[in-house]
Amino acid sequence: MTLHITGDADADQLLTDNPLALLIGMLLDQQIAMETAFTGPKKIRERTGELSASALAAYAPEAFVEVFRQTPAVHRFPGSMAGRVQALCEAVATDWDDDAAEIWTRGEPDGAEVLRRLKKLPGFGEQKAKIFLALLGKQYGYDGDGWREASAPYGEEGSFRSVADITSPESLAKVREHKKAMKAAAKG
C-alpha cells in the first residue's frame, strides 16, 4: 500500500512509511490545499532533519516557527500551526510512546475507540478525526470493527468526500468537485 495524496512521490512515500507524518499532514489540512498540507511533513523533515514526535516536541518553539516560515512555507499560518504540530507531537510522545501508530493499534481498538483517541489529540475535532479514521480504514490497512460507522459519512464506500478518498489525480478531482459543491450549497 502506497498513498497518493500529494503528487510528490517522496512526500507520499513519507506519509506511507511514517504514521506521524500522516497525522501531521492531517493536522495541517485546513485553510490550505490538501497537497500542500500533506507535503508539510516532508518539508519539516528536510528542514529539521527529524520526524519523530519527541524530537519535534522538544524543538525550540521560535526556531520551529522559522521552519514553517521558510519558502515554500509549510502552512499559511506558520506561528499557530507550528504550535499545533508541537502540541500534537508532545501528545504522541507522552501518551503513545513516541509512536503515532499506537493510536490505532494499541490494544486492537475498534473504530469507535480510535475515533475517541483521535478526538483527544490537539487539533483534532470531530470532523478531522472522522476523516483521519476513514483514511486509516480506506488506505492505511486499519480494519478495526465498526470503523466505517465511526467515521461516517467519510468511511462510506465509493464516496469522494475527503483526503481519505484520494488515490489518484482523478479521485483528487472528484474530491475537489465535492468540496466545491458543498461550499456552494452552504452559501446558497
Short mmCIF file of C-alpha atoms in Angstrom, two decimals:
data_model
loop_
_atom_site.label_atom_id
_atom_site.label_comp_id
_atom_site.label_asym_id
_atom_site.label_seq_id
_atom_site.Cartn_x
_atom_site.Cartn_y
_atom_site.Cartn_z
CA MET A 1 0.00 0.00 0.00
CA THR A 2 1.31 3.41 -1.01
CA LEU A 3 -0.58 6.64 -0.50
CA HIS A 4 -1.04 9.01 -3.45
CA ILE A 5 -2.15 12.29 -1.91
CA THR A 6 0.39 14.99 -2.78
CA GLY A 7 1.55 14.36 -6.33
CA ASP A 8 5.11 14.29 -4.88
CA ALA A 9 6.41 10.71 -4.79
CA ASP A 10 8.84 11.38 -1.91
CA ALA A 11 6.20 13.14 0.21
CA ASP A 12 3.69 10.35 -0.46
CA GLN A 13 6.27 7.71 0.49
CA LEU A 14 6.96 9.53 3.76
CA LEU A 15 3.21 9.58 4.51
CA THR A 16 3.03 5.87 3.73
CA ASP A 17 6.06 4.90 5.82
CA ASN A 18 5.71 7.26 8.79
CA PRO A 19 2.42 7.33 10.73
CA LEU A 20 3.43 10.59 12.44
CA ALA A 21 3.92 12.23 9.04
CA LEU A 22 0.40 11.19 8.08
CA LEU A 23 -1.01 12.52 11.36
CA ILE A 24 0.82 15.85 10.95
CA GLY A 25 -0.38 16.14 7.35
CA MET A 26 -3.95 15.70 8.55
CA LEU A 27 -3.45 18.33 11.23
CA LEU A 28 -2.09 20.78 8.66
CA ASP A 29 -5.05 20.16 6.30
CA GLN A 30 -7.01 23.32 6.97
CA GLN A 31 -7.19 26.58 5.04
CA ILE A 32 -4.62 25.38 2.50
CA ALA A 33 -4.65 22.94 -0.41
CA MET A 34 -4.63 19.27 0.63
CA GLU A 35 -1.46 18.59 -1.35
CA THR A 36 0.33 21.45 0.43
CA ALA A 37 -0.83 20.23 3.83
CA PHE A 38 0.29 16.66 3.27
CA THR A 39 3.64 17.80 1.80
CA GLY A 40 4.26 19.66 5.09
CA PRO A 41 5.82 16.67 6.92
CA LYS A 42 8.41 16.30 4.14
CA LYS A 43 9.34 19.99 4.44
CA ILE A 44 9.57 19.68 8.22
CA ARG A 45 11.84 16.64 7.99
CA GLU A 46 14.06 18.28 5.35
CA ARG A 47 14.43 21.44 7.44
CA THR A 48 14.86 19.88 10.88
CA GLY A 49 16.47 16.57 9.98
CA GLU A 50 13.83 14.94 12.21
CA LEU A 51 10.37 13.50 12.08
CA SER A 52 9.89 11.91 15.46
CA ALA A 53 7.30 13.16 17.91
CA SER A 54 9.73 13.59 20.79
CA ALA A 55 12.29 15.49 18.68
CA LEU A 56 9.71 17.87 17.21
CA ALA A 57 8.04 18.41 20.58
CA ALA A 58 11.42 19.38 22.06
CA TYR A 59 12.36 21.72 19.20
CA ALA A 60 12.77 25.36 20.29
CA PRO A 61 9.35 26.95 19.56
CA GLU A 62 10.76 30.09 17.88
CA ALA A 63 13.05 28.01 15.69
CA PHE A 64 10.16 25.71 14.79
CA VAL A 65 8.10 28.70 13.63
CA GLU A 66 11.03 29.64 11.38
CA VAL A 67 10.97 26.09 9.95
CA PHE A 68 7.33 26.76 8.98
CA ARG A 69 8.12 30.21 7.51
CA GLN A 70 10.91 29.11 5.16
CA THR A 71 9.97 29.23 1.49
CA PRO A 72 7.95 27.38 0.44
CA ALA A 73 6.04 27.77 3.68
CA VAL A 74 4.77 24.69 5.50
CA HIS A 75 1.46 26.49 6.17
CA ARG A 76 -0.03 29.92 5.54
CA PHE A 77 -0.33 30.41 9.33
CA PRO A 78 3.18 29.43 10.43
CA GLY A 79 3.01 30.56 14.05
CA SER A 80 -0.23 28.92 15.07
CA MET A 81 0.29 25.76 13.02
CA ALA A 82 3.87 25.24 14.25
CA GLY A 83 2.48 25.41 17.79
CA ARG A 84 -0.27 22.93 16.95
CA VAL A 85 2.19 20.49 15.41
CA GLN A 86 4.38 20.70 18.52
CA ALA A 87 1.36 20.14 20.79
CA LEU A 88 0.35 17.12 18.70
CA CYS A 89 3.90 15.76 18.83
CA GLU A 90 4.01 16.26 22.60
CA ALA A 91 0.80 14.22 22.95
CA VAL A 92 2.14 11.43 20.71
CA ALA A 93 5.46 11.37 22.57
CA THR A 94 3.86 11.38 26.02
CA ASP A 95 0.66 9.37 25.57
CA TRP A 96 1.64 6.98 22.76
CA ASP A 97 5.29 6.15 23.48
CA ASP A 98 6.52 8.31 20.59
CA ASP A 99 4.65 6.08 18.09
CA ALA A 100 1.67 7.62 16.29
CA ALA A 101 0.54 4.20 15.02
CA GLU A 102 -0.17 3.19 18.63
CA ILE A 103 -3.26 5.42 18.43
CA TRP A 104 -4.94 2.91 16.13
CA THR A 105 -3.05 -0.28 17.04
CA ARG A 106 -2.58 -0.39 20.83
CA GLY A 107 -4.96 -2.98 22.24
CA GLU A 108 -6.56 -3.70 18.85
CA PRO A 109 -9.16 -0.92 19.24
CA ASP A 110 -12.44 -0.79 17.35
CA GLY A 111 -13.40 2.17 15.19
CA ALA A 112 -15.27 3.99 17.96
CA GLU A 113 -12.25 3.77 20.25
CA VAL A 114 -9.84 5.04 17.57
CA LEU A 115 -12.22 7.95 16.91
CA ARG A 116 -12.26 8.73 20.65
CA ARG A 117 -8.45 8.60 20.78
CA LEU A 118 -8.10 10.86 17.74
CA LYS A 119 -10.54 13.42 19.14
CA LYS A 120 -8.38 13.71 22.27
CA LEU A 121 -5.38 14.83 20.18
CA PRO A 122 -4.60 18.55 19.99
CA GLY A 123 -6.02 20.00 16.78
CA PHE A 124 -8.35 17.07 16.05
CA GLY A 125 -12.04 17.86 16.32
CA GLU A 126 -14.90 15.56 15.36
CA GLN A 127 -14.70 16.07 11.58
CA LYS A 128 -10.91 15.87 11.29
CA ALA A 129 -10.88 12.74 13.49
CA LYS A 130 -13.57 11.08 11.33
CA ILE A 131 -11.73 11.93 8.11
CA PHE A 132 -8.47 10.55 9.51
CA LEU A 133 -10.18 7.37 10.69
CA ALA A 134 -11.66 6.95 7.20
CA LEU A 135 -8.19 7.45 5.71
CA LEU A 136 -6.81 4.75 8.03
CA GLY A 137 -9.58 2.35 7.05
CA LYS A 138 -9.69 3.03 3.34
CA GLN A 139 -5.98 3.33 2.60
CA TYR A 140 -3.77 2.52 5.59
CA GLY A 141 -4.78 -1.03 6.44
CA TYR A 142 -6.74 -0.32 9.62
CA ASP A 143 -9.62 -2.82 9.87
CA GLY A 144 -10.99 -2.42 13.39
CA ASP A 145 -14.65 -3.31 13.87
CA GLY A 146 -17.05 -0.51 13.07
CA TRP A 147 -14.54 1.90 11.54
CA ARG A 148 -16.87 2.80 8.65
CA GLU A 149 -19.72 3.60 11.04
CA ALA A 150 -17.46 5.58 13.40
CA SER A 151 -16.05 7.62 10.53
CA ALA A 152 -19.41 8.25 8.82
CA PRO A 153 -20.02 9.76 6.36
CA TYR A 154 -16.31 9.75 5.35
CA GLY A 155 -15.94 5.99 5.57
CA GLU A 156 -18.68 5.39 3.01
CA GLU A 157 -17.52 3.10 0.24
CA GLY A 158 -17.30 4.78 -3.17
CA SER A 159 -17.51 8.33 -1.81
CA PHE A 160 -15.30 11.25 -2.81
CA ARG A 161 -15.64 13.50 0.23
CA SER A 162 -12.15 13.92 1.65
CA VAL A 163 -8.46 13.09 1.57
CA ALA A 164 -9.47 9.56 2.60
CA ASP A 165 -10.75 9.05 -0.95
CA ILE A 166 -7.72 10.34 -2.88
CA THR A 167 -5.90 7.54 -4.64
CA SER A 168 -5.15 9.20 -7.99
CA PRO A 169 -5.32 12.53 -9.84
CA GLU A 170 -8.84 11.55 -10.97
CA SER A 171 -10.09 10.91 -7.44
CA LEU A 172 -8.47 14.17 -6.30
CA ALA A 173 -10.51 16.00 -8.95
CA LYS A 174 -13.70 14.27 -7.72
CA VAL A 175 -12.96 15.24 -4.10
CA ARG A 176 -12.37 18.84 -5.19
CA GLU A 177 -15.70 18.84 -7.07
CA HIS A 178 -17.49 17.52 -3.98
CA LYS A 179 -15.91 20.17 -1.73
CA LYS A 180 -16.78 22.91 -4.21
CA ALA A 181 -20.41 21.70 -4.34
CA MET A 182 -20.59 21.61 -0.53
CA LYS A 183 -19.28 25.18 -0.27
CA ALA A 184 -21.78 26.37 -2.90
CA ALA A 185 -24.63 24.63 -1.06
CA ALA A 186 -23.56 26.22 2.23
CA LYS A 187 -23.58 29.68 0.65
CA GLY A 188 -26.90 29.16 -1.13
#
